[in-house]
Amino acid sequence: MKITGITRVKGTRYRVEVDGEYWNILDAEVLADFGFQPGLEVGEEALARALEQAERRRARERAFYLLSSRDYSAGELLEKLSKNVSEEVALQTVVRMQELGFVNDGEYAGKLARSLLTVKRYGAFRAKQEMRRRHLSDEIIDAALEEAAFESDPLEPLRELIEKKYRRNLDTPEGRKKTIAALMRLGHSYSNIRQVLDEYPAAEVDEQEWEE
């Protein structure tokens, strides 16, 4: 087989023709590494290795692009990359990103836990659900949530939420019930909610239905 044409497509990417027919698009770096140029006789093995290198390069570029906008867990990044390259290449790329220090599940989980608990005011249960969605392991999640909770008063987010959104609802039994339901949907435990609501004595609420 012979490379019969190399035409620039965009930037550093080039269209490669083999035996007069379109074969693939490669980056200039890959072309240089393999010495590809018009008129060069090539074998199937060389072409296959060039494609493998191109795929690894594409995965690496995609990983850097994604990580430039926000942090990712290893599982999240693997899922993203696997949409564009083989799972094997995606996994190799994730491992490389970990080696370079761009992916660290422990650090990511710590920052995420603090954000969910102190910024979004989620309870531990809801926060754990959100962290599982980011493909973090339960072991890492539990450690991050425990550390984040130790650093702050777990009841303070509840107090702030009540003051900002629910304070005026606490003067009636119905309003307090709705407040309890809203806070439980955010993942706060009933015991913590009741403890904070005890700081706002007003109407009586049938607590039995929440405990059942």
CSV table of N, CA, C and O in Angstrom, one decimal, residues 81-144:
chain,number,residue,atom,x,y,z
A,81,LEU,N,-14.8,9.9,28.3
A,81,LEU,CA,-13.9,9.5,27.3
A,81,LEU,C,-14.3,8.3,26.5
A,81,LEU,O,-14.1,8.2,25.3
A,82,SER,N,-15.0,7.4,27.1
A,82,SER,CA,-15.4,6.1,26.5
A,82,SER,C,-16.5,6.4,25.4
A,82,SER,O,-16.7,5.5,24.5
A,83,LYS,N,-17.0,7.6,25.3
A,83,LYS,CA,-18.0,7.9,24.3
A,83,LYS,C,-17.3,8.2,23.0
A,83,LYS,O,-17.9,8.2,21.9
A,84,ASN,N,-16.0,8.6,23.0
A,84,ASN,CA,-15.2,8.9,21.8
A,84,ASN,C,-14.1,8.0,21.4
A,84,ASN,O,-13.6,8.0,20.3
A,85,VAL,N,-13.6,7.2,22.4
A,85,VAL,CA,-12.5,6.3,22.1
A,85,VAL,C,-12.8,5.0,22.8
A,85,VAL,O,-13.8,4.8,23.5
A,86,SER,N,-12.0,4.0,22.5
A,86,SER,CA,-12.2,2.6,23.1
A,86,SER,C,-12.1,2.7,24.6
A,86,SER,O,-11.4,3.6,25.1
A,87,GLU,N,-12.7,1.8,25.3
A,87,GLU,CA,-12.7,1.7,26.8
A,87,GLU,C,-11.2,1.5,27.2
A,87,GLU,O,-10.8,2.1,28.3
A,88,GLU,N,-10.5,0.7,26.5
A,88,GLU,CA,-9.1,0.5,26.9
A,88,GLU,C,-8.3,1.8,26.8
A,88,GLU,O,-7.5,2.1,27.8
A,89,VAL,N,-8.4,2.5,25.8
A,89,VAL,CA,-7.7,3.8,25.6
A,89,VAL,C,-8.2,4.8,26.6
A,89,VAL,O,-7.4,5.6,27.2
A,90,ALA,N,-9.5,4.8,26.9
A,90,ALA,CA,-10.0,5.7,27.9
A,90,ALA,C,-9.5,5.4,29.3
A,90,ALA,O,-9.1,6.4,30.0
A,91,LEU,N,-9.4,4.1,29.6
A,91,LEU,CA,-8.8,3.8,30.9
A,91,LEU,C,-7.4,4.1,31.0
A,91,LEU,O,-6.9,4.7,32.1
A,92,GLN,N,-6.6,3.9,30.0
A,92,GLN,CA,-5.2,4.3,30.0
A,92,GLN,C,-5.0,5.8,30.2
A,92,GLN,O,-4.1,6.2,30.9
A,93,THR,N,-5.9,6.5,29.6
A,93,THR,CA,-5.8,8.0,29.7
A,93,THR,C,-6.2,8.5,31.1
A,93,THR,O,-5.5,9.4,31.6
A,94,VAL,N,-7.2,7.9,31.7
A,94,VAL,CA,-7.6,8.2,33.1
A,94,VAL,C,-6.4,7.9,34.0
A,94,VAL,O,-6.1,8.7,34.9
A,95,VAL,N,-5.8,6.8,33.9
A,95,VAL,CA,-4.7,6.4,34.7
A,95,VAL,C,-3.6,7.4,34.6
A,95,VAL,O,-2.9,7.8,35.5
A,96,ARG,N,-3.3,7.8,33.3
A,96,ARG,CA,-2.3,8.8,33.1
A,96,ARG,C,-2.6,10.2,33.7
A,96,ARG,O,-1.7,10.8,34.3
A,97,MET,N,-3.9,10.6,33.7
A,97,MET,CA,-4.3,11.8,34.3
A,97,MET,C,-4.1,11.7,35.8
A,97,MET,O,-3.8,12.7,36.5
A,98,GLN,N,-4.3,10.5,36.4
A,98,GLN,CA,-4.1,10.3,37.8
A,98,GLN,C,-2.7,10.4,38.2
A,98,GLN,O,-2.3,11.0,39.2
A,99,GLU,N,-1.8,9.8,37.3
A,99,GLU,CA,-0.4,9.9,37.6
A,99,GLU,C,0.2,11.3,37.5
A,99,GLU,O,1.1,11.7,38.3
A,100,LEU,N,-0.4,12.1,36.7
A,100,LEU,CA,0.0,13.5,36.5
A,100,LEU,C,-0.6,14.4,37.6
A,100,LEU,O,-0.3,15.6,37.7
A,101,GLY,N,-1.6,13.9,38.4
A,101,GLY,CA,-2.2,14.6,39.5
A,101,GLY,C,-3.4,15.5,39.1
A,101,GLY,O,-3.9,16.3,39.9
A,102,PHE,N,-3.9,15.3,37.8
A,102,PHE,CA,-5.0,16.0,37.4
A,102,PHE,C,-6.3,15.4,37.9
A,102,PHE,O,-7.4,16.0,37.8
A,103,VAL,N,-6.3,14.1,38.2
A,103,VAL,CA,-7.5,13.4,38.8
A,103,VAL,C,-7.1,12.8,40.1
A,103,VAL,O,-6.2,12.0,40.2
A,104,ASN,N,-7.9,13.2,41.1
A,104,ASN,CA,-7.7,12.7,42.5
A,104,ASN,C,-9.1,12.6,43.2
A,104,ASN,O,-9.6,13.6,43.6
A,105,ASP,N,-9.6,11.4,43.3
A,105,ASP,CA,-10.9,11.2,43.8
A,105,ASP,C,-11.1,11.6,45.2
A,105,ASP,O,-12.1,12.2,45.6
A,106,GLY,N,-10.0,11.5,46.0
A,106,GLY,CA,-10.1,11.9,47.4
A,106,GLY,C,-10.3,13.4,47.5
A,106,GLY,O,-11.1,13.9,48.3
A,107,GLU,N,-9.4,14.1,46.8
A,107,GLU,CA,-9.5,15.6,46.9
A,107,GLU,C,-10.8,16.1,46.3
A,107,GLU,O,-11.4,17.0,46.8
A,108,TYR,N,-11.2,15.5,45.2
A,108,TYR,CA,-12.4,15.9,44.5
A,108,TYR,C,-13.6,15.7,45.4
A,108,TYR,O,-14.5,16.5,45.5
A,109,ALA,N,-13.7,14.5,46.1
A,109,ALA,CA,-14.8,14.2,47.0
A,109,ALA,C,-14.8,15.2,48.2
A,109,ALA,O,-15.9,15.6,48.6
A,110,GLY,N,-13.7,15.6,48.7
A,110,GLY,CA,-13.6,16.5,49.8
A,110,GLY,C,-14.2,17.9,49.4
A,110,GLY,O,-15.0,18.4,50.1
A,111,LYS,N,-13.8,18.4,48.2
A,111,LYS,CA,-14.3,19.7,47.8
A,111,LYS,C,-15.8,19.6,47.5
A,111,LYS,O,-16.6,20.5,47.8
A,112,LEU,N,-16.2,18.5,46.9
A,112,LEU,CA,-17.6,18.3,46.5
A,112,LEU,C,-18.5,18.2,47.8
A,112,LEU,O,-19.6,18.8,47.8
A,113,ALA,N,-18.0,17.5,48.8
A,113,ALA,CA,-18.8,17.3,50.0
A,113,ALA,C,-19.0,18.7,50.7
A,113,ALA,O,-20.1,19.0,51.2
A,114,ARG,N,-17.9,19.4,50.8
A,114,ARG,CA,-18.0,20.8,51.4
A,114,ARG,C,-19.0,21.7,50.6
A,114,ARG,O,-19.8,22.4,51.2
A,115,SER,N,-19.0,21.6,49.3
A,115,SER,CA,-19.9,22.4,48.5
A,115,SER,C,-21.3,22.0,48.7
A,115,SER,O,-22.2,22.8,48.9
A,116,LEU,N,-21.6,20.7,48.7
A,116,LEU,CA,-23.0,20.2,48.8
A,116,LEU,C,-23.5,20.5,50.2
A,116,LEU,O,-24.7,20.8,50.4
A,117,LEU,N,-22.7,20.4,51.3
A,117,LEU,CA,-23.2,20.6,52.6
A,117,LEU,C,-23.3,22.0,53.0
A,117,LEU,O,-24.2,22.4,53.7
A,118,THR,N,-22.3,22.8,52.6
A,118,THR,CA,-22.3,24.2,53.1
A,118,THR,C,-22.8,25.2,52.1
A,118,THR,O,-23.2,26.3,52.5
A,119,VAL,N,-22.7,24.9,50.8
A,119,VAL,CA,-23.2,25.9,49.8
A,119,VAL,C,-24.7,25.5,49.4
A,119,VAL,O,-25.5,26.4,49.4
A,120,LYS,N,-24.9,24.3,49.0
A,120,LYS,CA,-26.2,23.9,48.6
A,120,LYS,C,-27.1,23.5,49.7
A,120,LYS,O,-28.3,23.3,49.6
A,121,ARG,N,-26.5,23.4,50.9
A,121,ARG,CA,-27.2,23.1,52.1
A,121,ARG,C,-28.0,21.7,52.1
A,121,ARG,O,-29.1,21.6,52.6
A,122,TYR,N,-27.4,20.7,51.4
A,122,TYR,CA,-27.9,19.4,51.4
A,122,TYR,C,-27.6,18.7,52.7
A,122,TYR,O,-26.6,19.0,53.3
A,123,GLY,N,-28.5,17.8,53.0
A,123,GLY,CA,-28.2,16.9,54.1
A,123,GLY,C,-27.3,15.8,53.7
A,123,GLY,O,-27.0,15.6,52.5
A,124,ALA,N,-26.8,15.0,54.6
A,124,ALA,CA,-25.8,14.0,54.3
A,124,ALA,C,-26.4,12.9,53.3
A,124,ALA,O,-25.6,12.5,52.4
A,125,PHE,N,-27.6,12.5,53.5
A,125,PHE,CA,-28.2,11.5,52.6
A,125,PHE,C,-28.3,12.0,51.1
A,125,PHE,O,-27.8,11.3,50.2
A,126,ARG,N,-28.8,13.2,50.9
A,126,ARG,CA,-28.9,13.8,49.6
A,126,ARG,C,-27.5,14.0,49.0
A,126,ARG,O,-27.2,13.8,47.8
A,127,ALA,N,-26.6,14.5,49.8
A,127,ALA,CA,-25.2,14.7,49.4
A,127,ALA,C,-24.5,13.4,48.9
A,127,ALA,O,-23.9,13.4,47.9
A,128,LYS,N,-24.8,12.3,49.6
A,128,LYS,CA,-24.2,11.0,49.3
A,128,LYS,C,-24.8,10.6,47.9
A,128,LYS,O,-24.1,10.0,47.1
A,129,GLN,N,-26.1,10.8,47.7
A,129,GLN,CA,-26.7,10.4,46.4
A,129,GLN,C,-26.0,11.2,45.3
A,129,GLN,O,-25.7,10.6,44.2
A,130,GLU,N,-25.8,12.5,45.5
A,130,GLU,CA,-25.2,13.3,44.4
A,130,GLU,C,-23.8,12.9,44.2
A,130,GLU,O,-23.3,12.8,43.0
A,131,MET,N,-23.0,12.5,45.2
A,131,MET,CA,-21.7,12.1,45.0
A,131,MET,C,-21.6,10.7,44.4
A,131,MET,O,-20.6,10.4,43.6
A,132,ARG,N,-22.5,9.9,44.6
A,132,ARG,CA,-22.6,8.6,43.9
A,132,ARG,C,-22.8,8.8,42.4
A,132,ARG,O,-22.2,8.0,41.6
A,133,ARG,N,-23.5,9.8,42.1
A,133,ARG,CA,-23.8,10.1,40.6
A,133,ARG,C,-22.5,10.5,39.9
A,133,ARG,O,-22.4,10.4,38.7
A,134,ARG,N,-21.5,11.0,40.7
A,134,ARG,CA,-20.2,11.4,40.2
A,134,ARG,C,-19.2,10.2,40.1
A,134,ARG,O,-18.1,10.3,39.9
A,135,HIS,N,-19.8,9.0,40.3
A,135,HIS,CA,-19.0,7.7,40.2
A,135,HIS,C,-17.9,7.7,41.3
A,135,HIS,O,-16.8,7.2,41.0
A,136,LEU,N,-18.2,8.2,42.5
A,136,LEU,CA,-17.2,8.1,43.6
A,136,LEU,C,-17.6,6.9,44.4
A,136,LEU,O,-18.8,6.5,44.6
A,137,SER,N,-16.6,6.2,45.0
A,137,SER,CA,-16.9,5.0,45.8
A,137,SER,C,-17.5,5.4,47.2
A,137,SER,O,-17.3,6.5,47.7
A,138,ASP,N,-18.3,4.5,47.8
A,138,ASP,CA,-18.9,4.8,49.1
A,138,ASP,C,-17.8,5.1,50.1
A,138,ASP,O,-18.0,5.9,51.0
A,139,GLU,N,-16.7,4.4,50.0
A,139,GLU,CA,-15.7,4.6,51.0
A,139,GLU,C,-15.1,6.0,51.0
A,139,GLU,O,-15.0,6.6,52.0
A,140,ILE,N,-14.9,6.5,49.8
A,140,ILE,CA,-14.4,7.8,49.6
A,140,ILE,C,-15.4,8.8,50.0
A,140,ILE,O,-15.2,9.9,50.6
A,141,ILE,N,-16.7,8.6,49.6
A,141,ILE,CA,-17.8,9.5,49.9
A,141,ILE,C,-18.0,9.6,51.4
A,141,ILE,O,-18.1,10.7,52.0
A,142,ASP,N,-18.0,8.5,52.1
A,142,ASP,CA,-18.2,8.5,53.6
A,142,ASP,C,-17.1,9.3,54.3
A,142,ASP,O,-17.3,10.1,55.2
A,143,ALA,N,-15.9,9.1,53.8
A,143,ALA,CA,-14.7,9.8,54.5
A,143,ALA,C,-14.8,11.3,54.2
A,143,ALA,O,-14.6,12.1,55.1
A,144,ALA,N,-15.2,11.7,53.0
A,144,ALA,CA,-15.3,13.1,52.7
A,144,ALA,C,-16.4,13.7,53.4
A,144,ALA,O,-16.3,14.9,53.9
